[in-house]
Short mmCIF file of C-alpha atoms and ligand atoms in Angstrom, two decimals:
data_model
loop_
_atom_site.label_atom_id
_atom_site.label_comp_id
_atom_site.label_asym_id
_atom_site.label_seq_id
_atom_site.Cartn_x
_atom_site.Cartn_y
_atom_site.Cartn_z
CA MET P 268 -2.64 12.07 -16.45
CA ALA P 269 0.02 12.34 -19.45
CA GLY P 270 2.34 9.66 -20.20
CA LEU P 271 5.98 9.62 -18.73
CA ALA P 272 8.22 12.22 -20.16
CA HIS P 273 11.33 11.10 -18.63
CA PRO P 274 13.27 7.94 -18.33
CA PRO P 275 11.79 5.27 -16.10
CA LEU P 276 12.36 5.72 -12.43
CA ASP P 277 14.05 2.55 -10.09
CA LEU P 278 10.68 2.62 -8.20
CA ASN P 279 12.96 -0.26 -5.83
CA GLY P 280 14.96 2.69 -4.78
CA TYR P 281 11.77 4.20 -3.07
CA ILE P 282 10.42 1.21 -1.12
CA ARG P 283 11.63 0.91 2.19
CA ASP P 284 12.46 -2.71 3.69
CA ILE P 285 11.58 -2.54 7.33
CA PRO P 286 12.43 -5.97 9.31
CA ASP P 287 10.34 -7.39 11.96
CA PHE P 288 7.26 -5.02 11.10
CA PRO P 289 4.15 -5.51 12.73
CA LYS P 290 5.79 -8.50 13.98
CA PRO P 291 8.94 -10.56 14.28
CA GLY P 292 9.98 -12.49 11.08
CA ILE P 293 8.22 -10.21 8.98
CA LEU P 294 9.68 -7.83 6.26
CA PHE P 295 7.94 -5.06 5.67
CA LYS P 296 7.83 -3.11 2.47
CA ASP P 297 7.21 0.45 3.60
CA ILE P 298 5.50 2.51 0.32
CA THR P 299 5.95 5.99 2.13
CA PRO P 300 8.87 7.13 0.86
CA LEU P 301 7.71 6.32 -2.69
CA LEU P 302 4.26 8.06 -1.86
CA SER P 303 6.21 11.23 -0.55
CA HIS P 304 7.74 11.93 -4.13
CA PRO P 305 6.19 13.40 -6.48
CA ARG P 306 7.40 11.54 -9.67
CA ALA P 307 8.19 8.10 -8.02
CA LEU P 308 4.11 7.96 -7.03
CA ARG P 309 2.97 8.93 -10.30
CA GLU P 310 5.15 6.89 -12.54
CA SER P 311 3.56 4.05 -9.91
CA VAL P 312 0.08 4.67 -10.74
CA VAL P 313 0.72 5.04 -14.70
CA ARG P 314 3.21 1.92 -14.73
CA MET P 315 0.22 -0.03 -13.16
CA ALA P 316 -2.33 1.20 -15.47
CA ASP P 317 0.09 -0.06 -17.92
CA LEU P 318 -0.08 -3.17 -17.28
CA VAL P 319 -3.82 -3.36 -17.54
CA ARG P 320 -4.89 -0.40 -20.43
CA ASP P 321 -5.34 -3.06 -23.07
CA GLN P 322 -7.97 -4.76 -21.01
CA LYS P 323 -11.76 -3.38 -21.17
CA ILE P 324 -12.43 -2.04 -17.46
CA ASP P 325 -15.92 -0.71 -16.32
CA LEU P 326 -14.55 0.18 -12.49
CA VAL P 327 -11.26 0.04 -10.25
CA GLY P 328 -12.28 -1.71 -6.85
CA ALA P 329 -9.69 -1.98 -3.93
CA ALA P 330 -9.87 -2.36 0.01
CA GLU P 331 -8.87 -0.10 2.62
CA ALA P 332 -6.60 1.44 3.74
CA ARG P 333 -3.55 0.79 1.26
CA GLY P 334 -5.47 -0.25 -1.61
CA PHE P 335 -7.34 3.10 -1.48
CA ILE P 336 -4.22 4.88 -2.39
CA PHE P 337 -3.42 3.37 -5.74
CA GLY P 338 -7.34 2.93 -6.50
CA ALA P 339 -8.58 5.91 -6.70
CA PRO P 340 -5.73 7.60 -8.80
CA LEU P 341 -5.65 4.65 -11.26
CA ALA P 342 -9.32 4.93 -11.66
CA MET P 343 -8.83 8.31 -12.94
CA GLU P 344 -5.98 6.94 -15.16
CA LEU P 345 -7.93 4.88 -16.73
CA GLY P 346 -11.09 6.83 -16.94
CA VAL P 347 -13.34 4.81 -14.90
CA GLY P 348 -14.98 4.92 -11.51
CA PHE P 349 -13.92 3.92 -8.24
CA VAL P 350 -15.44 1.51 -5.69
CA PRO P 351 -14.08 1.22 -2.09
CA ILE P 352 -14.09 -2.30 -0.24
CA ARG P 353 -14.47 -1.26 3.51
CA LYS P 354 -13.89 -3.01 6.64
CA PRO P 355 -17.69 -3.42 8.91
CA GLY P 356 -19.07 -0.54 10.12
CA LYS P 357 -18.16 1.94 7.65
CA LEU P 358 -20.29 1.91 4.62
CA PRO P 359 -23.76 3.70 5.66
CA TYR P 360 -25.84 2.06 2.66
CA ARG P 361 -27.03 -1.52 2.10
CA ARG P 362 -23.99 -3.73 2.22
CA VAL P 363 -23.14 -7.42 0.81
CA THR P 364 -20.15 -8.86 3.38
CA GLN P 365 -17.35 -11.46 2.68
CA VAL P 366 -16.02 -13.21 5.98
CA TYR P 367 -12.64 -14.40 5.19
CA ASP P 368 -9.76 -16.61 7.19
CA LEU P 369 -6.87 -15.13 8.84
CA GLU P 370 -3.86 -17.27 10.05
CA TYR P 371 -5.61 -16.46 13.29
CA GLY P 372 -9.20 -15.77 13.28
CA THR P 373 -11.23 -14.28 10.59
CA ASP P 374 -11.81 -10.57 9.29
CA THR P 375 -14.34 -9.21 6.94
CA LEU P 376 -14.75 -7.03 3.92
CA GLU P 377 -18.38 -5.16 2.85
CA MET P 378 -19.30 -3.34 -0.23
CA HIS P 379 -22.57 -1.33 -1.14
CA SER P 380 -24.94 -3.77 -2.50
CA ASP P 381 -25.44 -1.19 -6.00
CA ALA P 382 -21.59 -0.81 -6.09
CA VAL P 383 -21.45 -3.68 -8.93
CA GLN P 384 -23.94 -5.18 -11.63
CA THR P 385 -24.02 -8.56 -12.86
CA GLY P 386 -21.52 -8.67 -15.63
CA THR P 387 -19.56 -5.49 -14.31
CA ARG P 388 -15.95 -5.89 -15.52
CA ILE P 389 -14.06 -4.62 -12.50
CA LEU P 390 -10.23 -4.24 -11.99
CA LEU P 391 -9.13 -5.01 -7.74
CA VAL P 392 -5.91 -3.25 -6.55
CA ASP P 393 -3.80 -3.21 -3.90
CA ASP P 394 -0.30 -2.13 -2.61
CA VAL P 395 1.08 -5.19 -2.11
CA LEU P 396 0.31 -9.09 -2.95
CA ALA P 397 1.29 -11.24 0.39
CA THR P 398 -0.27 -14.25 0.93
CA GLY P 399 -3.12 -13.12 -1.40
CA GLY P 400 -5.93 -13.54 1.62
CA THR P 401 -7.42 -9.66 1.35
CA MET P 402 -7.47 -9.79 -2.38
CA LYS P 403 -8.96 -13.30 -2.59
CA ALA P 404 -11.58 -11.83 -0.48
CA CYS P 405 -12.40 -8.89 -2.77
CA CYS P 406 -12.73 -11.37 -5.62
CA ASP P 407 -15.23 -13.37 -3.70
CA LEU P 408 -16.86 -10.67 -2.38
CA VAL P 409 -17.60 -9.01 -6.09
CA ARG P 410 -18.38 -12.71 -7.62
CA THR P 411 -21.06 -12.86 -5.11
CA MET P 412 -22.61 -9.73 -6.74
CA GLY P 413 -22.19 -11.14 -10.07
CA ALA P 414 -19.25 -9.10 -11.06
CA ASP P 415 -16.60 -10.04 -13.43
CA VAL P 416 -13.04 -9.79 -12.24
CA VAL P 417 -10.31 -8.55 -15.23
CA ALA P 418 -7.44 -8.40 -12.90
CA CYS P 419 -5.91 -8.60 -9.57
CA LEU P 420 -3.24 -5.68 -10.17
CA PHE P 421 -0.34 -4.72 -7.54
CA LEU P 422 2.81 -2.49 -6.99
CA ILE P 423 4.72 -4.80 -5.09
CA GLU P 424 4.02 -8.61 -5.20
CA LEU P 425 6.07 -11.10 -2.70
CA GLY P 426 6.29 -13.99 -4.78
CA PHE P 427 8.18 -16.48 -2.27
CA LEU P 428 4.46 -15.87 -0.36
CA GLU P 429 2.85 -17.61 -3.34
CA GLY P 430 -0.34 -15.34 -3.52
CA ARG P 431 -0.34 -15.51 -7.34
CA ALA P 432 -1.31 -19.49 -6.59
CA ARG P 433 -4.02 -18.42 -4.34
CA LEU P 434 -5.66 -16.18 -6.85
CA GLU P 435 -5.75 -18.46 -9.39
CA PRO P 436 -7.47 -18.53 -12.08
CA ASN P 437 -7.59 -14.51 -11.68
CA GLN P 438 -5.34 -13.12 -14.10
CA VAL P 439 -2.34 -11.51 -11.82
CA ARG P 440 -0.37 -8.30 -12.72
CA SER P 441 2.53 -6.63 -10.07
CA VAL P 442 4.86 -4.00 -11.26
CA LEU P 443 7.89 -4.73 -8.67
CA SER P 444 8.28 -8.61 -7.48
CA TYR P 445 10.37 -9.39 -4.93
P1 AMP O 725 -2.21 -10.54 2.22
O1 AMP O 725 -1.13 -11.45 2.72
O2 AMP O 725 -1.73 -10.74 0.80
O3 AMP O 725 -3.61 -10.62 2.17
O4 AMP O 725 -1.79 -8.93 2.45
C1 AMP O 725 -2.63 -8.51 3.16
C2 AMP O 725 -2.17 -6.80 3.22
O5 AMP O 725 -1.40 -6.60 4.36
C3 AMP O 725 -1.93 -6.49 2.18
O6 AMP O 725 -3.06 -5.78 1.35
C4 AMP O 725 -1.00 -5.55 1.98
O7 AMP O 725 -1.39 -4.11 1.91
C5 AMP O 725 -0.43 -5.74 3.46
N1 AMP O 725 0.85 -6.68 3.56
C6 AMP O 725 1.19 -7.95 3.63
N2 AMP O 725 2.36 -8.38 3.78
C7 AMP O 725 3.39 -6.99 3.69
C8 AMP O 725 4.46 -6.59 3.72
N3 AMP O 725 5.30 -7.65 3.72
N4 AMP O 725 4.83 -5.23 3.70
C9 AMP O 725 4.21 -4.40 3.61
N5 AMP O 725 2.82 -4.99 3.13
C10 AMP O 725 2.35 -5.87 3.34
#
């Protein structure tokens, strides 16, 4: 992907706030207007990549589903491969599993056991940093496999939820902050 030929877009203008979704009290950041706009989509990926280009990265990893939207194009932009982190029952080969706590109950993420090696420098990516629970689980999962987390990278950070603190001491980078 080439650099950006135009002055930067205001990406905030392509993110739609949906109050009380998926439940009362949550202000949902809907990125579908951004995804459907070719320049906004490309600029999102390039600006995310710009935040980590100075770092040595072997691989990009992201959890389904919205992490995949930015993870694979970012890997291409950075010239590295992509590794999917998935919900249970989706990966066909040998798996490593991470169970993590939700507000009520638990959830699980999985990776193929040969997806990373000891010392692999992995960049973890998602669309939104909210409480940080999902990204923390991704960090724990790749670390149990011996990989190093270079940074946790997001398009959007909901600062008031303090997900960044939960991800310490990992490096956290985001393009847009609310
Ligand atoms: P987290 O609380 O950081 O574990 O968020 C879990 C996932 O839900 C993230 O990967 C986001 O994609 C998504 N998410 C959480 N809160 C929001 C929100 N307010 N707007 C849009 N997506 C969200």
